[in-house]
Structures are given as structure tokens and as C-alpha cells.
Coordinates of N, CA and C in Angstrom, one line a residue:
Chain A
A209 N 0.8 -1.2 0.0 CA 0.0 0.0 0.0 C 0.9 1.2 0.0
Q210 N 0.3 2.3 -0.6 CA 1.1 3.6 -0.6 C 0.4 4.6 0.3
S211 N 1.2 5.6 0.7 CA 0.6 6.7 1.4 C 1.4 8.0 1.0
V212 N 0.7 9.1 1.2 CA 1.3 10.4 0.9 C 1.1 11.3 2.1
T213 N 2.2 12.1 2.3 CA 2.2 13.0 3.4 C 2.4 14.4 2.9
Q214 N 1.5 15.3 3.1 CA 1.7 16.7 2.8 C 1.8 17.4 4.2
L215 N 2.9 17.8 4.6 CA 3.1 18.3 6.0 C 2.5 19.7 6.2
D216 N 2.4 20.5 5.2 CA 1.9 21.8 5.3 C 0.5 21.9 4.9
S217 N -0.4 22.2 5.8 CA -1.8 22.3 5.5 C -2.1 23.6 4.8
Q218 N -1.4 24.7 5.2 CA -1.6 26.0 4.6 C -0.2 26.6 4.3
V219 N -0.1 27.3 3.2 CA 1.2 28.0 2.9 C 0.8 29.4 2.4
P220 N 1.0 30.4 3.1 CA 0.8 31.8 2.7 C 2.1 32.3 2.0
V221 N 2.0 33.0 0.9 CA 3.1 33.5 0.2 C 2.7 34.8 -0.5
F222 N 3.7 35.7 -0.6 CA 3.4 37.0 -1.3 C 3.4 36.8 -2.8
E223 N 2.6 37.6 -3.5 CA 2.6 37.5 -4.9 C 4.0 37.8 -5.5
E224 N 4.4 37.0 -6.5 CA 5.7 37.1 -7.2 C 6.8 36.5 -6.4
A225 N 6.5 35.9 -5.3 CA 7.6 35.2 -4.5 C 7.6 33.7 -5.0
P226 N 8.7 33.0 -4.7 CA 8.7 31.6 -5.0 C 8.0 30.8 -4.0
V227 N 7.6 29.6 -4.4 CA 6.9 28.7 -3.4 C 7.3 27.3 -3.6
E228 N 7.3 26.5 -2.5 CA 7.6 25.1 -2.6 C 6.5 24.4 -1.7
L229 N 5.8 23.5 -2.3 CA 4.8 22.7 -1.5 C 5.4 21.3 -1.4
R230 N 5.5 20.8 -0.2 CA 6.2 19.6 0.1 C 5.3 18.3 0.0
C231 N 5.9 17.3 -0.5 CA 5.1 16.0 -0.6 C 6.1 14.9 -0.3
N232 N 5.8 14.0 0.6 CA 6.6 12.8 0.8 C 5.7 11.6 0.6
Y233 N 6.2 10.5 0.1 CA 5.4 9.3 -0.1 C 6.0 8.1 0.5
S234 N 5.2 7.1 0.7 CA 5.7 5.8 1.3 C 5.2 4.7 0.4
S235 N 6.1 3.9 -0.1 CA 5.7 2.7 -0.9 C 6.8 1.7 -0.9
S236 N 6.3 0.4 -1.0 CA 7.3 -0.7 -1.0 C 7.6 -1.0 -2.5
V237 N 7.0 -0.4 -3.4 CA 7.2 -0.6 -4.8 C 7.4 0.7 -5.6
S238 N 7.8 0.6 -6.8 CA 7.9 1.8 -7.6 C 6.5 2.4 -7.9
V239 N 6.5 3.7 -8.0 CA 5.2 4.4 -8.1 C 5.2 5.5 -9.2
Y240 N 4.0 5.9 -9.5 CA 3.8 7.1 -10.3 C 3.4 8.2 -9.3
L241 N 3.7 9.4 -9.6 CA 3.5 10.5 -8.7 C 2.8 11.7 -9.5
F242 N 1.9 12.4 -8.8 CA 1.1 13.4 -9.4 C 0.9 14.6 -8.5
W243 N 0.7 15.7 -9.1 CA 0.2 16.9 -8.4 C -1.1 17.3 -9.1
Y244 N -2.1 17.6 -8.2 CA -3.4 18.1 -8.7 C -3.7 19.4 -8.0
V245 N -4.5 20.3 -8.7 CA -4.9 21.5 -8.1 C -6.4 21.6 -8.1
Q246 N -6.9 22.1 -7.0 CA -8.4 22.3 -6.9 C -8.7 23.7 -6.6
Y247 N -9.4 24.4 -7.5 CA -9.9 25.7 -7.3 C -11.3 25.6 -6.5
P248 N -11.7 26.7 -5.8 CA -12.9 26.6 -5.1 C -14.1 26.1 -5.9
N249 N -14.8 25.2 -5.3 CA -16.0 24.6 -5.9 C -15.8 24.0 -7.2
Q250 N -14.6 23.5 -7.4 CA -14.3 22.8 -8.7 C -13.7 21.4 -8.4
G251 N -13.6 20.6 -9.4 CA -13.0 19.3 -9.3 C -11.5 19.5 -9.3
L252 N -10.8 18.3 -9.3 CA -9.3 18.4 -9.4 C -8.8 18.4 -10.8
Q253 N -7.8 19.1 -11.0 CA -7.1 19.3 -12.3 C -5.7 18.8 -12.2
L254 N -5.2 18.0 -13.2 CA -3.9 17.5 -13.1 C -2.9 18.7 -13.5
L255 N -1.9 18.9 -12.6 CA -0.9 19.9 -12.8 C 0.3 19.2 -13.5
L256 N 0.8 18.1 -13.0 CA 1.9 17.4 -13.6 C 2.0 16.0 -13.1
K257 N 2.8 15.2 -13.7 CA 2.9 13.8 -13.3 C 4.4 13.3 -13.5
Y258 N 4.8 12.4 -12.7 CA 6.0 11.7 -12.9 C 5.7 10.2 -13.2
L259 N 6.1 9.7 -14.3 CA 5.9 8.3 -14.7 C 7.3 7.6 -14.7
S260 N 8.2 8.2 -15.4 CA 9.6 7.7 -15.5 C 10.5 8.7 -16.1
G261 N 11.8 8.4 -16.3 CA 12.7 9.3 -17.0 C 13.2 10.5 -16.1
S262 N 13.2 11.6 -16.7 CA 13.8 12.8 -16.0 C 13.1 13.0 -14.7
T263 N 13.9 13.3 -13.7 CA 13.3 13.5 -12.3 C 12.7 14.9 -12.2
L264 N 13.0 15.8 -13.1 CA 12.4 17.1 -13.0 C 11.2 17.2 -14.0
V265 N 10.1 17.4 -13.5 CA 8.9 17.4 -14.3 C 8.3 18.8 -14.4
K266 N 7.9 19.2 -15.6 CA 7.3 20.5 -15.8 C 5.8 20.3 -16.0
G267 N 5.0 21.2 -15.4 CA 3.6 21.0 -15.6 C 3.0 22.3 -16.2
I268 N 1.7 22.4 -16.0 CA 1.0 23.6 -16.5 C 1.1 24.8 -15.5
N269 N 0.8 25.9 -16.0 CA 0.8 27.2 -15.1 C 2.2 27.5 -14.5
G270 N 3.2 27.0 -15.1 CA 4.6 27.3 -14.6 C 5.1 26.5 -13.4
F271 N 4.3 25.5 -13.0 CA 4.8 24.6 -11.9 C 5.7 23.6 -12.4
E272 N 6.6 23.1 -11.5 CA 7.4 22.0 -11.7 C 7.6 21.2 -10.4
A273 N 8.0 20.0 -10.6 CA 8.3 19.1 -9.4 C 9.5 18.3 -9.7
E274 N 10.1 17.9 -8.6 CA 11.3 17.1 -8.7 C 11.1 15.8 -7.9
F275 N 11.3 14.7 -8.6 CA 11.2 13.4 -7.9 C 12.6 13.0 -7.3
N276 N 12.6 12.7 -6.0 CA 13.8 12.4 -5.3 C 13.5 11.0 -4.7
K277 N 14.1 10.0 -5.3 CA 13.8 8.6 -4.9 C 14.4 8.3 -3.5
S278 N 15.6 8.8 -3.3 CA 16.3 8.5 -2.0 C 15.6 9.2 -0.8
Q279 N 14.9 10.3 -1.1 CA 14.2 11.0 0.0 C 12.7 10.8 -0.1
T280 N 12.3 10.0 -1.0 CA 10.9 9.7 -1.3 C 10.1 10.9 -1.3
S281 N 10.5 11.9 -2.0 CA 9.8 13.2 -2.1 C 9.4 13.6 -3.5
F282 N 8.5 14.5 -3.6 CA 8.0 15.0 -4.9 C 7.5 16.4 -4.6
H283 N 8.4 17.3 -4.3 CA 8.0 18.6 -4.0 C 7.6 19.5 -5.2
L284 N 6.6 20.3 -5.0 CA 6.1 21.1 -6.1 C 6.7 22.6 -5.9
R285 N 7.1 23.2 -7.1 CA 7.7 24.5 -7.0 C 7.2 25.4 -8.1
K286 N 7.2 26.7 -7.7 CA 7.0 27.7 -8.8 C 7.8 28.9 -8.4
P287 N 8.6 29.4 -9.4 CA 9.5 30.5 -9.1 C 8.8 31.9 -8.7
S288 N 7.6 32.1 -9.2 CA 6.9 33.3 -9.0 C 5.4 33.1 -9.1
V289 N 4.7 33.2 -7.9 CA 3.3 32.9 -7.9 C 2.5 34.1 -8.2
H290 N 1.3 33.8 -8.7 CA 0.3 34.9 -9.0 C -0.9 34.7 -8.1
I291 N -1.7 35.7 -8.0 CA -3.0 35.6 -7.2 C -3.8 34.4 -7.7
S292 N -3.8 34.2 -9.0 CA -4.7 33.1 -9.5 C -4.2 31.7 -9.1
D293 N -3.0 31.6 -8.5 CA -2.5 30.3 -8.0 C -3.1 29.9 -6.7
T294 N -3.9 30.8 -6.1 CA -4.5 30.5 -4.8 C -5.5 29.4 -5.0
A295 N -5.3 28.3 -4.4 CA -6.0 27.1 -4.5 C -5.5 26.0 -3.6
E296 N -6.1 24.8 -3.6 CA -5.6 23.7 -2.8 C -4.9 22.8 -3.7
Y297 N -3.7 22.3 -3.3 CA -2.9 21.4 -4.1 C -2.8 20.0 -3.4
F298 N -3.0 19.0 -4.2 CA -2.9 17.7 -3.7 C -1.8 16.9 -4.4
C299 N -1.0 16.2 -3.6 CA 0.0 15.3 -4.1 C -0.7 13.9 -4.1
A300 N -0.4 13.1 -5.1 CA -1.0 11.7 -5.2 C 0.0 10.7 -5.7
V301 N -0.2 9.5 -5.3 CA 0.7 8.4 -5.7 C -0.2 7.2 -6.2
S302 N 0.4 6.5 -7.2 CA -0.2 5.3 -7.7 C 0.8 4.2 -7.9
D303 N 0.4 3.0 -7.6 CA 1.4 1.9 -7.9 C 1.4 1.6 -9.4
L304 N 2.4 0.9 -9.8 CA 2.6 0.7 -11.3 C 1.8 -0.6 -11.7
G305 N 1.2 -1.3 -10.7 CA 0.6 -2.6 -11.0 C -0.7 -2.4 -11.7
G306 N -1.4 -3.5 -11.8 CA -2.6 -3.6 -12.6 C -3.7 -2.7 -12.1
Y307 N -3.9 -2.6 -10.8 CA -5.0 -1.8 -10.3 C -4.8 -0.3 -10.4
Q308 N -3.6 0.1 -10.1 CA -3.2 1.6 -10.2 C -4.1 2.5 -9.4
K309 N -4.4 2.1 -8.2 CA -5.3 2.9 -7.4 C -4.5 4.2 -7.0
V310 N -5.2 5.3 -7.1 CA -4.6 6.6 -6.8 C -4.9 7.0 -5.4
T311 N -3.9 7.3 -4.6 CA -4.1 7.7 -3.2 C -3.6 9.2 -3.1
F312 N -4.4 10.0 -2.5 CA -4.2 11.4 -2.4 C -3.7 11.8 -1.0
G313 N -2.9 12.8 -0.9 CA -2.5 13.4 0.4 C -3.6 14.3 0.9
T314 N -3.4 14.9 2.0 CA -4.5 15.7 2.6 C -4.6 17.1 2.1
G315 N -3.7 17.5 1.2 CA -3.8 18.8 0.5 C -3.1 19.9 1.2
T316 N -2.6 20.9 0.5 CA -2.0 22.1 1.0 C -2.7 23.3 0.3
K317 N -3.2 24.2 1.2 CA -3.9 25.4 0.7 C -2.8 26.5 0.5
L318 N -2.7 26.9 -0.8 CA -1.8 27.9 -1.1 C -2.5 29.3 -1.1
Q319 N -2.1 30.2 -0.3 CA -2.8 31.5 -0.3 C -1.8 32.5 -0.7
V320 N -2.0 33.1 -1.9 CA -1.2 34.1 -2.4 C -1.6 35.5 -2.0
I321 N -0.7 36.2 -1.3 CA -1.1 37.5 -0.7 C -0.7 38.6 -1.7
P322 N -1.6 39.6 -1.9 CA -1.2 40.7 -2.9 C -0.1 41.6 -2.3
Chain B
D220 N -13.2 20.5 -25.0 CA -12.5 19.5 -24.2 C -13.5 18.5 -23.7
A221 N -13.1 17.2 -23.7 CA -13.9 16.2 -23.1 C -14.0 16.4 -21.6
R222 N -15.2 16.1 -21.1 CA -15.4 16.3 -19.6 C -16.1 15.1 -19.0
V223 N -15.9 14.9 -17.7 CA -16.6 14.0 -16.9 C -17.8 14.8 -16.3
T224 N -19.0 14.3 -16.6 CA -20.2 15.0 -16.2 C -20.8 14.3 -15.0
Q225 N -21.0 15.1 -13.9 CA -21.7 14.6 -12.7 C -23.0 15.3 -12.5
T226 N -24.0 14.5 -12.1 CA -25.3 15.1 -11.8 C -25.8 14.4 -10.6
P227 N -26.6 15.2 -9.7 CA -26.7 16.6 -9.8 C -25.5 17.3 -9.2
R228 N -25.4 18.6 -9.4 CA -24.2 19.4 -8.8 C -24.4 19.5 -7.3
H229 N -25.7 19.7 -6.9 CA -26.0 19.9 -5.5 C -27.2 19.1 -5.2
K230 N -27.2 18.6 -4.0 CA -28.3 17.8 -3.5 C -28.5 18.0 -2.0
V231 N -29.7 18.4 -1.6 CA -30.1 18.5 -0.2 C -31.2 17.5 0.0
T232 N -31.0 16.6 1.0 CA -32.0 15.6 1.3 C -32.1 15.4 2.8
E233 N -33.2 14.7 3.1 CA -33.5 14.5 4.5 C -32.9 13.1 4.9
M234 N -32.4 13.0 6.1 CA -31.9 11.8 6.6 C -32.9 10.6 6.4
G235 N -32.4 9.5 5.9 CA -33.2 8.3 5.6 C -33.6 8.2 4.2
Q236 N -33.4 9.3 3.4 CA -33.8 9.2 2.0 C -32.7 8.6 1.2
E237 N -33.1 8.0 0.0 CA -32.2 7.5 -0.9 C -31.6 8.6 -1.8
V238 N -30.3 8.5 -2.0 CA -29.6 9.5 -2.9 C -28.9 8.7 -4.0
T239 N -29.1 9.2 -5.2 CA -28.4 8.6 -6.3 C -27.6 9.7 -7.0
M240 N -26.3 9.5 -7.2 CA -25.4 10.4 -7.9 C -24.9 9.7 -9.2
R241 N -24.9 10.4 -10.2 CA -24.6 9.9 -11.5 C -23.3 10.5 -12.1
C242 N -22.6 9.7 -12.9 CA -21.4 10.2 -13.5 C -21.3 9.6 -15.0
Q243 N -21.1 10.5 -15.9 CA -20.8 10.1 -17.3 C -19.4 10.2 -17.6
P244 N -18.7 9.1 -17.7 CA -17.2 9.2 -17.9 C -16.9 9.7 -19.3
I245 N -15.7 10.1 -19.6 CA -15.3 10.5 -20.9 C -15.4 9.2 -21.8
L246 N -15.9 9.4 -23.0 CA -16.0 8.3 -24.0 C -14.7 7.7 -24.3
G247 N -14.6 6.4 -24.1 CA -13.4 5.7 -24.3 C -12.6 5.4 -23.1
H248 N -12.9 6.1 -22.0 CA -12.2 5.8 -20.7 C -12.7 4.5 -20.1
N249 N -11.8 3.6 -19.7 CA -12.3 2.4 -19.1 C -12.1 2.3 -17.6
T250 N -11.6 3.3 -17.0 CA -11.4 3.3 -15.5 C -12.2 4.4 -14.9
V251 N -13.0 4.1 -13.9 CA -13.8 5.1 -13.2 C -13.6 5.0 -11.7
F252 N -13.4 6.1 -11.1 CA -13.2 6.2 -9.6 C -14.4 7.0 -9.0
W253 N -14.7 6.7 -7.8 CA -15.6 7.5 -7.0 C -14.7 7.9 -5.7
Y254 N -14.7 9.2 -5.5 CA -14.0 9.8 -4.3 C -15.0 10.6 -3.5
R255 N -14.8 10.7 -2.2 CA -15.6 11.5 -1.3 C -14.6 12.5 -0.6
Q256 N -15.0 13.8 -0.6 CA -14.1 14.8 0.0 C -14.8 15.5 1.1
T257 N -14.2 15.5 2.3 CA -14.7 16.2 3.5 C -13.5 17.0 4.1
M258 N -13.9 18.0 4.9 CA -12.9 18.7 5.6 C -12.0 17.8 6.5
M259 N -12.7 16.9 7.2 CA -12.0 16.1 8.2 C -11.2 15.0 7.6
Q260 N -11.7 14.3 6.5 CA -11.0 13.2 6.0 C -10.3 13.4 4.7
G261 N -10.5 14.6 4.1 CA -9.9 14.8 2.8 C -10.5 14.0 1.7
L262 N -9.7 13.5 0.8 CA -10.2 12.7 -0.4 C -10.1 11.2 0.0
E263 N -11.2 10.6 0.0 CA -11.2 9.2 0.3 C -11.7 8.4 -0.9
L264 N -11.0 7.4 -1.3 CA -11.4 6.5 -2.4 C -12.5 5.6 -2.0
L265 N -13.7 5.7 -2.6 CA -14.8 4.8 -2.3 C -14.8 3.6 -3.1
A266 N -14.6 3.7 -4.4 CA -14.7 2.6 -5.3 C -14.1 2.9 -6.6
Y267 N -13.7 1.8 -7.3 CA -13.2 2.1 -8.7 C -13.5 0.9 -9.6
F268 N -13.7 1.2 -10.8 CA -14.1 0.2 -11.8 C -13.1 0.2 -13.0
R269 N -12.9 -0.9 -13.6 CA -12.2 -1.0 -14.9 C -13.0 -1.9 -15.8
N270 N -13.3 -1.3 -17.0 CA -14.1 -2.1 -18.0 C -15.4 -2.5 -17.3
R271 N -16.0 -1.6 -16.5 CA -17.3 -1.7 -15.8 C -17.3 -2.7 -14.7
A272 N -16.2 -3.4 -14.4 CA -16.1 -4.3 -13.3 C -15.5 -3.7 -12.1
P273 N -16.2 -3.9 -11.0 CA -15.6 -3.3 -9.7 C -14.3 -3.9 -9.3
L274 N -13.2 -3.1 -9.2 CA -11.9 -3.6 -8.7 C -11.8 -3.5 -7.2
D275 N -12.3 -2.5 -6.7 CA -12.1 -2.3 -5.2 C -13.2 -1.3 -4.7
D276 N -14.0 -1.8 -3.8 CA -14.9 -0.9 -3.2 C -14.8 -1.0 -1.7
S277 N -13.6 -1.3 -1.2 CA -13.4 -1.4 0.2 C -13.5 -0.1 1.0
G278 N -13.5 1.0 0.3 CA -13.6 2.3 1.0 C -15.1 2.7 1.2
M279 N -16.0 1.9 0.8 CA -17.4 2.2 0.9 C -18.0 1.5 2.1
P280 N -18.9 2.2 2.9 CA -19.7 1.5 3.9 C -20.7 0.6 3.1
K281 N -20.5 -0.6 3.3 CA -21.3 -1.6 2.5 C -22.7 -1.6 2.8
D282 N -23.1 -1.3 4.0 CA -24.5 -1.4 4.4 C -25.4 -0.4 3.8
R283 N -24.8 0.7 3.4 CA -25.6 1.8 2.8 C -25.2 2.3 1.5
F284 N -24.0 2.0 1.1 CA -23.5 2.6 -0.2 C -23.4 1.4 -1.2
S285 N -23.7 1.8 -2.5 CA -23.5 0.9 -3.6 C -23.1 1.6 -4.8
A286 N -22.2 1.0 -5.6 CA -21.7 1.7 -6.8 C -21.8 0.7 -7.9
E287 N -22.3 1.2 -9.1 CA -22.5 0.3 -10.2 C -22.1 1.0 -11.5
M288 N -21.9 0.3 -12.6 CA -21.7 0.8 -13.9 C -22.6 0.0 -14.8
P289 N -23.9 0.4 -14.9 CA -24.8 -0.3 -15.8 C -24.4 -0.4 -17.3
D290 N -23.7 0.6 -17.7 CA -23.1 0.6 -19.0 C -21.9 1.5 -19.1
A291 N -21.2 1.5 -20.2 CA -19.9 2.2 -20.2 C -20.1 3.7 -20.2
T292 N -21.3 4.2 -20.3 CA -21.5 5.7 -20.3 C -22.1 6.2 -19.0
L293 N -22.3 5.3 -18.0 CA -22.9 5.7 -16.8 C -22.4 5.0 -15.6
A294 N -22.0 5.7 -14.6 CA -21.6 5.1 -13.3 C -22.5 5.8 -12.2
T295 N -23.0 5.0 -11.3 CA -23.9 5.5 -10.3 C -23.3 5.2 -8.9
L296 N -23.6 6.1 -8.0 CA -23.3 5.9 -6.5 C -24.6 6.1 -5.8
K297 N -25.0 5.1 -5.0 CA -26.2 5.3 -4.3 C -26.0 5.2 -2.8
I298 N -26.7 5.9 -2.0 CA -26.7 5.9 -0.6 C -28.1 5.6 -0.1
Q299 N -28.3 4.6 0.6 CA -29.7 4.2 1.1 C -29.6 3.4 2.4
P300 N -30.0 4.0 3.6 CA -30.5 5.3 3.8 C -29.4 6.3 4.0
S301 N -29.6 7.6 3.6 CA -28.6 8.6 3.8 C -28.6 9.0 5.3
E302 N -27.4 9.5 5.7 CA -27.2 10.0 7.1 C -26.5 11.3 7.0
P303 N -26.6 12.2 8.1 CA -26.0 13.5 8.0 C -24.4 13.3 7.8
R304 N -23.8 12.3 8.3 CA -22.4 12.1 8.2 C -22.0 11.8 6.7
D305 N -22.9 11.6 5.9 CA -22.6 11.4 4.5 C -22.5 12.7 3.7
S306 N -22.8 13.8 4.4 CA -22.6 15.1 3.8 C -21.2 15.3 3.4
A307 N -21.0 15.6 2.1 CA -19.6 15.7 1.5 C -19.8 16.1 0.1
V308 N -18.6 16.3 -0.6 CA -18.6 16.4 -2.1 C -18.1 15.1 -2.6
Y309 N -18.9 14.6 -3.6 CA -18.5 13.3 -4.2 C -18.0 13.5 -5.6
F310 N -16.8 13.0 -5.9 CA -16.2 13.2 -7.2 C -16.1 11.9 -7.9
C311 N -16.4 12.0 -9.2 CA -16.1 10.9 -10.1 C -15.0 11.3 -11.0
A312 N -14.1 10.3 -11.3 CA -13.0 10.6 -12.2 C -12.9 9.4 -13.2
S313 N -12.5 9.7 -14.4 CA -12.4 8.6 -15.4 C -11.0 8.7 -16.1
G314 N -10.6 7.6 -16.7 CA -9.3 7.7 -17.4 C -8.9 6.3 -18.0
L315 N -7.7 6.2 -18.5 CA -7.2 5.0 -19.0 C -6.0 4.6 -18.1
P316 N -5.6 3.3 -18.1 CA -4.5 2.9 -17.3 C -3.3 3.8 -17.5
I317 N -2.6 4.0 -16.4 CA -1.5 5.0 -16.4 C -0.5 4.7 -17.4
N318 N -0.1 3.4 -17.5 CA 0.9 3.0 -18.5 C 0.5 3.1 -19.9
K319 N -0.7 3.3 -20.1 CA -1.2 3.5 -21.5 C -1.2 5.0 -21.8
N320 N -1.9 5.7 -21.1 CA -2.0 7.2 -21.3 C -2.6 7.8 -20.1
Y321 N -1.8 8.2 -19.2 CA -2.4 8.7 -18.0 C -3.4 9.9 -18.3
G322 N -4.5 9.8 -17.8 CA -5.4 10.9 -18.0 C -6.6 10.8 -17.1
Y323 N -6.4 10.7 -15.9 CA -7.6 10.7 -15.0 C -8.2 12.1 -14.9
T324 N -9.4 12.2 -15.4 CA -10.1 13.5 -15.4 C -11.2 13.5 -14.4
F325 N -11.3 14.6 -13.6 CA -12.3 14.6 -12.5 C -13.5 15.4 -13.0
G326 N -14.6 15.0 -12.5 CA -15.8 15.8 -12.7 C -15.9 17.0 -11.7
S327 N -16.9 17.8 -11.7 CA -17.0 18.9 -10.9 C -17.6 18.6 -9.5
G328 N -18.1 17.4 -9.4 CA -18.5 16.9 -8.1 C -20.0 17.1 -7.8
T329 N -20.5 16.3 -6.9 CA -21.9 16.5 -6.4 C -21.7 16.8 -4.9
R330 N -22.3 18.0 -4.5 CA -22.2 18.4 -3.1 C -23.5 17.9 -2.5
L331 N -23.3 17.0 -1.6 CA -24.5 16.4 -0.9 C -24.6 16.9 0.5
T332 N -25.8 17.3 0.9 CA -26.1 17.8 2.2 C -27.3 17.0 2.7
V333 N -27.0 16.2 3.8 CA -28.1 15.4 4.4 C -28.5 16.1 5.8
V334 N -29.7 16.5 5.8 CA -30.2 17.2 7.0 C -31.1 16.3 7.9

């Protein structure tokens, strides 16, 4: 079984400042990793994913994440945030096997301050 | 853009009533998930299907919840009888296996309030 830990429930950051949202996972097997964003009263939208290959993954809206196998981490970063990035961000993990059940973390609310 | 359609968007019902939530997955997607989101528990996986067959529904309270896919264009989640603790946002997501072409797309959710 897999699990995901997002240690920060809320992250306030000033507009145009950089941000890092932390995600650590636990699994006994190789995994796929994802970041999703949820805007108020909406469903989840895929930001980026790591399946294999380069450990630095670029996604939509200027976000990127780096897979670190030794630290079992998949932190999300953006060099300069905008007001429109205010949302909740979920890290998720899935096993590579047949079922590929996706398990989500508890989410991090990013609040961009003008 | 292709979308996962969930109906209704909002539902208010009295305790003890039956609730049915519907999901129309994206055409061609063979995997469907049901998630429940609450402030306290976050996103919980209730059930998921592949090629209309249930793969795992261990996250569902079996005595009152049921999930089905009567055909490839419709997934349903039923609660009978409903209880106030079932109040949550229920999301459906569809996609293809990750090693084929990851694309789990979420619907906008059904916000259920049981009074």
C-alpha cells in the first residue's frame, strides 16, 4: 500500500515570490506521482505527473516538481506565484501494477497575498 | 474539451432518504473512480471500476453505499438510507490505465447535504 504526506496544510506566500509545496510518499514498490490543483467549488485538475525518466517534471501554469527517490519526495515548486494560483494542491501516488489505485495526500492550501 | 459530467451538482436531502449520484465518464475511458471529499477526512477513495467491473470498493460503507456501472457511459453511486455524516462532495473521475496514457479527469462533483 502507498501513502502520501503533505506536511503543510496551509502556505501563505506573497505575490511574485517563489513557493515550494512539500510532498513525501511511502511505498514498497515503484510508483507514479502526481500533483493536482483544486480551485474553489471545482474538481481536481492535473498539474503534472512523474511516470519515469527525467526527475524534473514540468507542468501547467509554470509549476514543476522534482522526484527524489532517495528522499521519497516529490516537492512542487513555482518561481513566482500569482494571485490566480490561490487554490488547494494535492499530491497523489499510484502503484505501477494492474489496479493503479490513486491515493491522495491531505492537501495544501496555497494562499497568495497581494 | 472532453469532460466528466456529474449530476446533480448539488443535492439536499433528509436523513433516511435514498440518494443517487450519476457520472458520465469520458467516452473511451475504461477506468472510473468515486471519491468523497470532506474537511475532516480529505479525499477518500470509495470505489473504482475498470471495464465496468468493480476492482475495489473497500472504501465504501457496504451497508448503505452501492456503486455500479450499468453501461460504459454511466456510473452510479447510491446511498440508502442517507445519514448526516454522508454530507460531503462526491467526485467521479475517469481515465485510462496510467501506463497507456495517464489521463484521470475529474468531474466537478456532487455536493451532498443530508439534514
